[in-house]
Structures are given as structure tokens and as C-alpha cells.
XYZ file of C-alpha atoms in Angstrom:
520
model
C 27.616 8.334 81.414
C 26.455 9.205 77.895
C 26.601 12.912 78.747
C 30.145 12.573 80.108
C 31.336 10.742 76.987
C 29.890 13.365 74.641
C 31.309 16.136 76.832
C 34.775 14.538 76.620
C 34.537 14.293 72.822
C 33.522 17.942 72.571
C 36.548 19.006 74.672
C 39.100 16.981 72.729
C 37.807 17.557 69.178
C 36.497 20.591 67.353
C 32.667 20.800 67.238
C 32.453 19.738 63.590
C 34.486 16.577 64.125
C 32.562 15.785 67.309
C 29.241 16.004 65.457
C 30.522 13.700 62.710
C 31.607 11.107 65.265
C 28.258 11.279 67.036
C 26.357 10.931 63.725
C 28.513 7.948 62.746
C 27.903 6.323 66.135
C 24.165 6.932 65.788
C 23.950 5.292 62.358
C 26.163 2.420 63.556
C 23.573 1.759 66.271
C 20.766 1.923 63.699
C 22.226 -0.551 61.193
C 19.450 -2.994 62.149
C 17.172 -0.837 59.969
C 19.074 -1.774 56.798
C 17.943 -5.440 56.614
C 14.342 -4.314 57.155
C 14.543 -1.845 54.261
C 16.181 -4.492 52.070
C 13.318 -6.846 52.917
C 10.783 -4.102 52.100
C 12.520 -3.450 48.782
C 12.718 -7.129 47.814
C 9.043 -7.905 48.402
C 7.993 -4.762 46.511
C 10.319 -5.169 43.555
C 9.581 -8.883 43.213
C 6.626 -9.332 40.907
C 6.244 -5.596 40.288
C 6.270 -6.150 36.513
C 4.352 -9.441 36.476
C 0.869 -8.003 35.964
C -0.092 -5.964 32.925
C -0.869 -2.269 33.136
C -4.595 -1.973 33.808
C -7.104 0.805 33.203
C -6.370 3.059 36.192
C -2.624 2.731 35.686
C -3.030 3.459 31.984
C -4.975 6.617 32.825
C -2.134 7.703 35.159
C 0.375 7.200 32.366
C -1.739 9.044 29.822
C -2.303 11.915 32.255
C 1.436 12.156 32.953
C 2.184 12.688 29.246
C 0.620 16.147 29.373
C 2.416 19.337 30.340
C 2.076 20.449 33.983
C -0.518 23.060 32.985
C -2.635 20.450 31.193
C -2.193 17.968 34.049
C -3.690 20.611 36.333
C -6.583 21.141 33.898
C -7.370 17.467 33.323
C -7.042 16.576 37.028
C -9.663 19.212 37.755
C -11.981 17.237 35.437
C -10.949 13.869 36.900
C -11.570 12.438 40.385
C -8.078 12.828 41.895
C -5.833 15.859 42.591
C -2.752 16.501 40.400
C 0.412 16.073 42.507
C 1.005 12.388 41.781
C 0.671 13.030 38.050
C 3.133 15.940 38.224
C 5.711 13.739 39.947
C 5.073 10.842 37.560
C 5.589 13.243 34.643
C 9.014 14.230 36.032
C 9.855 10.620 36.936
C 9.228 9.431 33.380
C 11.331 12.256 31.955
C 14.266 11.024 34.050
C 13.766 7.229 34.134
C 11.589 6.486 31.099
C 8.173 4.858 30.871
C 9.111 1.165 31.040
C 6.867 -0.860 33.302
C 9.575 -1.353 35.955
C 10.333 2.354 35.910
C 6.768 3.621 36.228
C 5.913 1.171 38.991
C 9.104 2.096 40.828
C 7.501 5.503 41.302
C 5.310 3.724 43.884
C 7.933 1.221 45.099
C 10.240 3.978 46.371
C 7.740 5.769 48.653
C 6.538 2.337 49.775
C 10.026 1.484 51.035
C 10.515 4.918 52.595
C 7.177 4.574 54.379
C 8.483 1.454 56.119
C 11.424 3.519 57.407
C 9.014 6.209 58.599
C 6.900 3.591 60.372
C 9.957 2.320 62.218
C 10.807 5.907 63.150
C 7.296 6.533 64.469
C 7.194 3.392 66.611
C 10.628 4.115 68.048
C 9.333 7.557 69.045
C 6.265 6.214 70.845
C 7.385 2.755 72.053
C 10.595 0.704 72.307
C 13.303 -0.169 69.827
C 12.206 -3.801 69.912
C 8.681 -2.742 68.993
C 10.150 -0.608 66.194
C 12.061 -3.594 64.781
C 8.934 -5.751 64.883
C 6.910 -2.959 63.281
C 9.474 -2.643 60.509
C 9.280 -6.338 59.652
C 5.475 -6.405 59.742
C 5.238 -3.188 57.718
C 7.715 -4.495 55.162
C 5.500 -7.550 54.597
C 2.064 -5.899 54.930
C 0.234 -7.231 51.842
C -1.912 -4.172 51.095
C 1.159 -1.919 51.332
C 3.126 -4.205 49.010
C 0.201 -4.425 46.594
C -0.161 -0.677 46.179
C 3.576 -0.104 46.122
C 3.427 -2.007 42.806
C 0.778 0.076 41.082
C 1.059 3.233 38.994
C -1.321 5.106 41.278
C -1.074 7.562 44.148
C -1.851 5.393 47.185
C 1.755 4.579 48.160
C 2.743 8.235 47.899
C -0.231 9.264 50.019
C 0.840 6.813 52.746
C 4.334 8.318 52.721
C 3.070 11.889 53.182
C 0.668 10.984 55.989
C 3.131 8.825 57.907
C 5.580 11.733 57.772
C 2.889 14.183 58.896
C 2.018 11.937 61.859
C 5.682 11.841 62.908
C 5.806 15.642 62.722
C 2.683 15.790 64.910
C 4.327 13.529 67.510
C 7.395 15.784 67.646
C 5.197 18.848 68.090
C 3.131 17.235 70.844
C 6.376 16.515 72.692
C 7.737 20.032 72.020
C 4.737 22.343 71.499
C 6.854 25.476 71.504
C 8.895 24.312 68.521
C 6.721 25.503 65.685
C 8.999 24.173 62.954
C 7.390 20.778 63.479
C 4.014 22.276 62.643
C 5.459 23.882 59.516
C 6.691 20.447 58.399
C 3.304 18.983 59.328
C 1.490 21.572 57.226
C 3.688 21.025 54.175
C 3.332 17.234 54.305
C -0.405 17.395 54.870
C -0.867 19.868 52.000
C 1.165 17.557 49.745
C -1.123 14.686 50.699
C -4.256 16.747 50.022
C -2.861 17.388 46.533
C -2.397 13.603 46.215
C -5.753 12.196 47.393
C -8.942 13.598 48.925
C -9.114 10.940 51.663
C -6.297 12.860 53.362
C -9.118 14.614 55.187
C -9.728 11.415 57.159
C -6.181 11.506 58.510
C -6.671 15.139 59.520
C -9.851 14.081 61.299
C -7.962 11.410 63.246
C -5.305 13.937 64.327
C -7.940 16.415 65.481
C -9.793 13.674 67.350
C -6.588 12.643 69.139
C -5.813 16.210 70.214
C -9.423 16.784 71.270
C -9.423 13.828 73.657
C -5.859 14.359 74.948
C -6.265 16.406 78.118
C -2.827 16.166 79.691
C -1.495 19.507 78.443
C -2.449 22.824 80.019
C -3.482 24.657 77.917
C -4.742 21.873 75.686
C -2.809 21.573 72.456
C -5.935 21.716 70.324
C -6.612 25.245 71.606
C -3.134 26.575 70.872
C -3.058 29.276 68.184
C -0.079 27.532 66.534
C -2.211 24.463 65.782
C -4.957 26.562 64.206
C -2.427 28.566 62.221
C -0.859 25.335 60.950
C -4.227 24.106 59.725
C -4.881 27.508 58.218
C -1.584 27.180 56.364
C -2.732 23.820 54.977
C -5.929 25.452 53.735
C -3.959 28.352 52.247
C -1.593 26.016 50.397
C -4.571 24.051 49.118
C -6.560 27.118 48.055
C -5.363 27.087 44.412
C -6.985 23.666 43.978
C -10.343 24.583 45.534
C -11.890 25.797 42.219
C -11.019 22.439 40.614
C -12.554 20.556 43.526
C -15.719 22.653 43.344
C -15.929 22.020 39.611
C -15.742 18.267 40.213
C -18.502 18.434 42.806
C -20.678 20.455 40.442
C -20.286 17.839 37.703
C -20.884 14.664 39.693
C -23.550 13.597 37.222
C -21.078 13.697 34.329
C -18.622 11.704 36.442
C -21.322 9.140 37.184
C -22.160 8.770 33.485
C -18.580 7.715 32.769
C -18.503 5.370 35.744
C -15.767 7.393 37.465
C -17.927 7.755 40.566
C -20.883 5.676 41.637
C -19.133 2.375 40.889
C -18.383 1.531 44.547
C -20.556 -1.261 45.930
C -22.882 -0.582 48.879
C -21.637 -1.744 52.267
C -23.085 -4.630 54.257
C -22.574 -5.816 57.817
C -19.657 -7.862 56.511
C -17.813 -4.917 54.958
C -15.897 -3.881 58.063
C -14.326 -7.294 58.873
C -13.821 -7.898 55.142
C -11.712 -4.738 54.907
C -9.413 -6.019 57.667
C -9.025 -9.249 55.687
C -8.255 -7.176 52.582
C -5.501 -5.381 54.482
C -3.883 -8.649 55.507
C -4.526 -11.218 52.752
C -5.869 -9.121 49.820
C -9.179 -11.012 49.701
C -12.436 -10.297 51.519
C -12.318 -13.539 53.521
C -15.974 -14.308 52.815
C -15.088 -17.804 51.584
C -13.884 -18.733 55.092
C -16.002 -20.454 57.720
C -17.715 -17.832 59.833
C -15.807 -18.527 63.096
C -12.503 -17.926 61.329
C -13.908 -15.055 59.282
C -14.874 -13.076 62.379
C -12.053 -14.242 64.672
C -9.155 -12.386 63.043
C -10.862 -8.948 62.697
C -12.220 -9.330 66.246
C -8.768 -10.238 67.571
C -7.255 -7.238 65.800
C -9.893 -4.934 67.307
C -9.343 -6.344 70.811
C -5.565 -6.013 70.540
C -5.881 -2.418 69.314
C -8.281 -1.604 72.161
C -5.899 -3.135 74.709
C -2.947 -1.159 73.332
C -4.938 2.073 73.598
C -6.286 1.347 77.094
C -2.882 0.314 78.460
C -1.277 3.543 77.296
C -0.036 5.206 80.482
C 2.248 7.690 78.754
C 1.685 11.428 79.200
C 1.028 11.951 75.489
C -1.138 8.899 74.744
C 0.684 8.237 71.479
C -0.637 4.676 71.335
C -4.125 6.183 71.317
C -3.006 8.399 68.424
C -1.865 5.341 66.475
C -5.103 3.458 67.089
C -7.130 6.528 66.121
C -5.060 7.015 62.956
C -5.692 3.371 62.000
C -9.342 2.804 62.817
C -11.166 6.138 62.839
C -10.890 6.654 59.021
C -12.175 3.119 58.421
C -15.127 3.497 60.797
C -16.059 6.941 59.431
C -15.986 5.749 55.811
C -17.966 2.635 56.746
C -20.687 4.746 58.371
C -20.830 7.256 55.519
C -21.001 4.387 53.040
C -24.464 3.438 54.275
C -25.551 6.712 52.647
C -22.995 7.130 49.842
C -20.712 4.123 49.175
C -17.060 5.137 49.626
C -15.441 2.080 51.186
C -12.537 1.040 48.951
C -9.574 -0.526 50.728
C -6.922 1.119 48.557
C -8.273 4.574 49.444
C -7.625 3.684 53.104
C -4.210 2.119 52.595
C -2.601 4.960 54.585
C -4.556 3.996 57.716
C -3.905 0.272 57.181
C -0.227 1.069 57.709
C -0.984 1.610 61.387
C -2.137 -1.975 61.859
C 1.297 -3.677 61.905
C 2.622 -0.947 64.202
C -0.173 -1.565 66.722
C 0.422 -5.312 66.552
C 4.171 -4.806 67.029
C 3.585 -2.717 70.165
C 1.204 -5.369 71.495
C 3.710 -8.180 70.870
C 6.431 -6.162 72.607
C 4.216 -5.610 75.643
C 3.091 -9.253 75.832
C 6.685 -10.527 75.516
C 7.607 -8.928 78.836
C 5.304 -11.336 80.687
C 4.397 -14.133 78.268
C 7.273 -14.702 75.903
C 5.937 -17.780 74.147
C 2.535 -16.200 73.650
C 4.246 -13.224 72.002
C 6.289 -15.498 69.751
C 3.179 -17.456 68.746
C 1.344 -14.194 68.024
C 4.218 -12.943 65.872
C 4.412 -16.208 63.945
C 0.665 -16.144 63.366
C 0.724 -12.581 62.005
C 3.686 -13.357 59.768
C 1.876 -16.440 58.485
C -1.198 -14.377 57.605
C 0.955 -11.781 55.846
C 2.759 -14.437 53.849
C -0.607 -15.763 52.671
C -1.440 -12.235 51.555
C 1.864 -11.874 49.703
C 1.245 -15.207 48.013
C -2.127 -13.875 46.836
C -0.448 -10.723 45.566
C 2.144 -12.642 43.574
C -0.398 -14.939 41.915
C -0.767 -13.534 38.419
C -2.731 -15.027 35.542
C -0.516 -16.014 32.616
C -3.164 -14.633 30.250
C -2.406 -10.921 30.538
C -3.721 -8.075 28.387
C -0.220 -7.180 27.170
C -0.086 -10.581 25.417
C -3.099 -9.576 23.328
C -1.576 -6.218 22.362
C 1.746 -7.876 21.535
C -0.093 -10.183 19.164
C -1.539 -7.198 17.323
C 1.840 -5.432 17.296
C 3.426 -8.498 15.712
C 0.813 -9.021 13.004
C -0.114 -5.418 12.262
C 0.078 -4.319 8.610
C -0.012 -0.893 6.983
C -3.511 0.667 6.781
C -4.835 -1.662 9.475
C -7.255 -0.024 11.894
C -7.479 -0.834 15.593
C -10.782 -0.347 17.400
C -11.121 -0.763 21.181
C -14.603 -1.263 22.591
C -14.248 0.475 25.953
C -12.133 3.021 27.828
C -11.353 0.299 30.375
C -9.190 -1.415 27.761
C -8.269 1.695 25.799
C -5.776 3.210 28.251
C -3.924 -0.083 28.687
C -3.891 -0.600 24.940
C -2.347 2.828 24.329
C 0.495 1.991 26.716
C 1.417 -1.274 24.980
C 0.664 -0.198 21.401
C 3.797 -0.241 19.197
C 2.165 -0.051 15.761
C 2.339 3.714 15.324
C -1.388 3.711 14.574
C -3.630 5.502 17.071
C -6.353 3.134 18.341
C -9.948 4.176 17.782
C -12.528 4.101 20.584
C -15.875 2.518 19.719
C -18.666 4.859 20.801
C -22.010 3.575 19.432
C -25.256 5.184 20.487
C -26.835 3.901 23.678
C -30.056 1.883 23.709
C -32.057 5.052 24.429
C -30.611 6.753 21.353
C -28.257 9.109 23.174
C -24.574 9.437 22.352
C -22.239 6.780 23.692
C -19.249 9.113 23.643
C -17.500 9.915 26.921
C -18.012 13.419 28.259
C -15.181 15.733 29.274
C -15.105 14.555 32.905
C -13.483 11.570 34.592
C -11.566 9.307 32.228
C -13.230 11.115 29.341
C -11.158 14.229 29.989
C -8.081 12.370 28.715
C -9.557 11.602 25.276
C -12.424 14.026 24.660
C -10.175 16.703 23.173
C -9.228 14.186 20.442
C -12.800 13.098 19.755
C -12.604 13.911 16.038
C -9.611 11.589 15.644
C -10.384 8.623 17.880
C -14.153 8.289 18.376
C -15.869 5.780 16.092
C -19.656 5.784 16.427
C -20.200 3.005 13.870
C -17.996 0.361 12.294
C -19.462 1.306 8.898
C -17.802 4.732 9.175
C -14.224 3.463 9.195
C -11.939 5.426 6.836
C -12.294 4.261 3.222
C -8.655 3.190 2.851
C -9.041 0.554 5.611
C -8.398 -3.005 4.406
C -8.273 -4.772 7.754
C -9.539 -3.946 11.232
C -8.610 -5.301 14.657
C -11.466 -5.368 17.173
C -10.482 -5.466 20.864
C -13.227 -6.178 23.376
C -14.437 -8.167 26.332
C -14.546 -11.872 25.482
C -17.720 -12.539 27.467
C -21.173 -12.091 25.913
C -22.849 -9.913 24.917
C -20.543 -8.890 22.100
C -19.372 -5.275 22.455
C -19.342 -5.129 18.636
C -22.848 -6.403 18.026
C -23.255 -4.796 14.588
C -20.267 -6.095 12.618
C -20.885 -5.487 8.879
C -21.970 -8.659 7.089
C -19.420 -8.283 4.264
C -16.459 -8.349 6.653
C -14.503 -11.616 6.782
C -12.972 -12.847 10.014
C -9.303 -13.699 9.477
C -8.218 -14.699 12.966
C -9.014 -14.258 16.628
C -7.236 -14.609 19.948
C -8.732 -14.788 23.427
C -6.561 -13.691 26.342
C -8.161 -13.916 29.760
C -11.368 -11.916 29.691
C -10.473 -10.044 26.483
C -10.281 -10.978 22.832
C -8.987 -9.551 19.584
C -10.531 -10.329 16.200
C -9.022 -9.442 12.844
C -11.414 -8.793 9.946
C -10.651 -8.105 6.315
C -12.732 -5.369 4.733
C -13.747 -5.518 1.060
C -12.671 -2.517 -1.035
C -15.247 0.262 -1.355
């Protein structure tokens, strides 16, 4: 009947008009997607400016101020590839660097990723499952959380969801190589965004390796190998930067840019599932509840994979995409800790899609069970969103605003640590460049950052901003603001005895102290 209707339209109207009518009819049928995208936008925009810019975000903003050539250079000395910083640089040129603007750079791909998730589920399951997946994706706490941060995790999820859709189209139509071209471009973009992209590639290869329905097997097709070769070719310009980072791991460790991740325990795997869903590790819960939700999620995912009777086993692909990266990182982390939930946010996006497919399948036989399951998942997600929206009133920007308001000419500002320095630079309105306190370490070696990790963003200005001793402040200084951690021990343990404290303000776990300096 559908064929006859389209055939009639084509006979009566010219081809261009017929295509427009068909496109309009298609989008009219898909209007259900609009409320889901509005929901995704609302939960991501709400509260996106409530928390102050923190260290990692401040480093993103400082990196984005450089020219594209310098972004490339400094990224090669940092721990992340350059694409996100390039795009943030362009975004700020167009929309400015206000906090809503810079965080919108992550909100937008976060919303678009929800649309891609709906698209993917509609390709591999039913429309009802796609609608459920859209709602659960829109409210997924870890996705909302990192759609509100000036970092690359939301963008990475967008690239990899798109690449997985392209893979599905190619599996269905292996002779249409344009899908592999799209796959290669999206995957290369993700590799330029974050190194954990390799885990998604691994999950795709694993899926194709175990899928035996096609003759010849898709994994043996030259087109697949050429596509992966194209990814490597596109990524080749960055390989020297990656090698340089690997060769200077010790310098990165000195600055705390690597080596800060905690070792895993037997609780790390279930705790990561809790992080995905409620943004806390769940360890405060009673052990039956603590283990029940991750176990239930694993059983549901296993059932979805085992019940997949389709010729392409796309449900198996989705389960592999979601859980293989997590398991691989967990296992590697027993040797070298790498398990950080935000690095795996792209794979967490598969969780609500798996649950939506399961609910859709259960509803066909046990409607009330499916409804109860949906309500339970939504309840868990709402708890996670509540955790995300809980923000301490004592934010770091309040401290910087206090200094901005009371700053006087010839005042000096000294920040005790890079962790606070990048945030301070973002909020600083005094026109005076903050100094970074770099006293010698206990073993007598220099306390200055090296030119790798966060240090790459400030080391070139070492002559202007590094302050090895408070006694070496410029001679025209009459007052100095000291910004540090408020908890003991004091970051500024050797404050000159002839300085007089004028005022102090504690904000959360930071404090600012104003001292007057006698004339020299």
C-alpha cells in the first residue's frame, strides 16, 4: 500500500515536489522526537552555570586562547588531543567566553547525541524502544553531567554514537562504501578528541569478529580494512605528538597530569555503574542494594544480547559497545590505573538504550513488569540528576569576585597551585596577571611546573608569573592577595614576619588573605 501511494504521487507530481511531500510526511511522523530533544535540552541547560569553572575547565579555556598552531603544540605536551580545543577556540570567537556560552559547547553535542541514540535504536529495534531510549538518554545523569562541562567528553560521545550508526548502515549494506567513509571520518574526529576512542574501535572489531552470519565475513572484507587504514592515515599527523607524550610520561607524572587515578578494587566495577546512574559510587549503600542494581543491569544486558535473533546481531553490538570498554579498562587498571567514569562516558550512553530495548521486549508479555521497570529506572535517574544539580553555595568564583571588588592599584595576586590558577585566570577582572607560587620542594629541587601537562600552558611565561619566594615580590608592591587551599598545612608557610594581615575570606575549601607590605 505504501509503495502504491508513493507511486501515485510520483505520477501526478514532478519528482522534486514528490520528494518534498515525502520528506514532509516523514518528519510529520517523527514529531515525537521533538519533545525528547526539548527534554534533553532543558535538563542540560538547567544548572549549567551553577558551578564555578574548575581546574580542568580553566585549562580548556586557557588552551583555547592560543592560535590553532599553538593549540596543536601545547596539546602535544598535554594529555589530550587538540580537536576539542580547536572547536572551542572557534566557538568562543563566535559566541564569546561567558560561562553559559563555553558550557554550551558541550550542551549542544549532548543534545544531538540523544537524537543519534534514538536513531540508532530505531535502526536496530522498534520505534517504541527508540522513544524509551530517547527519554532515558535525555535523563542519563552522567551524560547530563558532562554535557555541562568545558571538556571533550560530550563531543567524544557524539562522534562515537555517529560512527556506530554508520557501522550499522554498512553492516546492513556492505557494498555501500560511503557508510565506511563516514565511519572513518567520525572515528578519526573522535581519535583527535580523546584517546579512549580506541576502546570503541575495539568493541566494533569484537562485534564483527564474532558475527558469523555474513559470507564472506565482514571483518575480512578489504573495505573494512581500508576504512581502518583511512582512520590511521587521517590520524598520522598527530602520531609524533602522541609519541612525544609517551616519551615524557615522567614529566607528566611530576605535574600530576597522569598517575593521579586511584587503583581499582573489587568494588570499582559496580561503583562505575552507580556513577553512570546517580553520579556517586554507591559505597554508602547497604551491600544488598549496592550489588543489586549493577547485577540487574548486567543480567538485563546479557538477556538482551542472548535473545537477539536478528541476522545482524545489533543488540550484541550495543551490549559490546557498552560493556567491553568498561571491562577492558577495569582489567588494565589492575596494572596501570585508568578507570575514570568520564573517560568512559561514550560507552555509558549505551546503557539506557539496552534498558529501553529490554523494557520494550518485556512489555509484549508482562506489561506491568515493564512499566515498573521503567518507573524504577526513571527514579534512579532522577536521583542522579538531583545529585548533579546540588551545588555548594560557596563557589570559587565568589572568592575571585571578592578580590576583583577590593583590588587596588599595585596589588599583587599570588595563587598557590595550578589547580586554582586556571580557574582564577578565568574569573580575574583586575587587569593584573596572577602570579603562581613555586617554592622549592622539600628535597631542594625546583617547584616550578615543567613544560608538559598543565605546565605547558604557563611555562612559556615563567619569567612573568612564577614566584619562587614571597620575599621576591616586586619592590613596588604595597599589598598582596594570597589564594590557597583553606585546609592545613598552609600552602604559604613562609609568610614574611613584617607583613600585616588586613583581611581574609574563606570560600569552601579555598581562602584568600590580603596582606599589607611595608615599604622597602
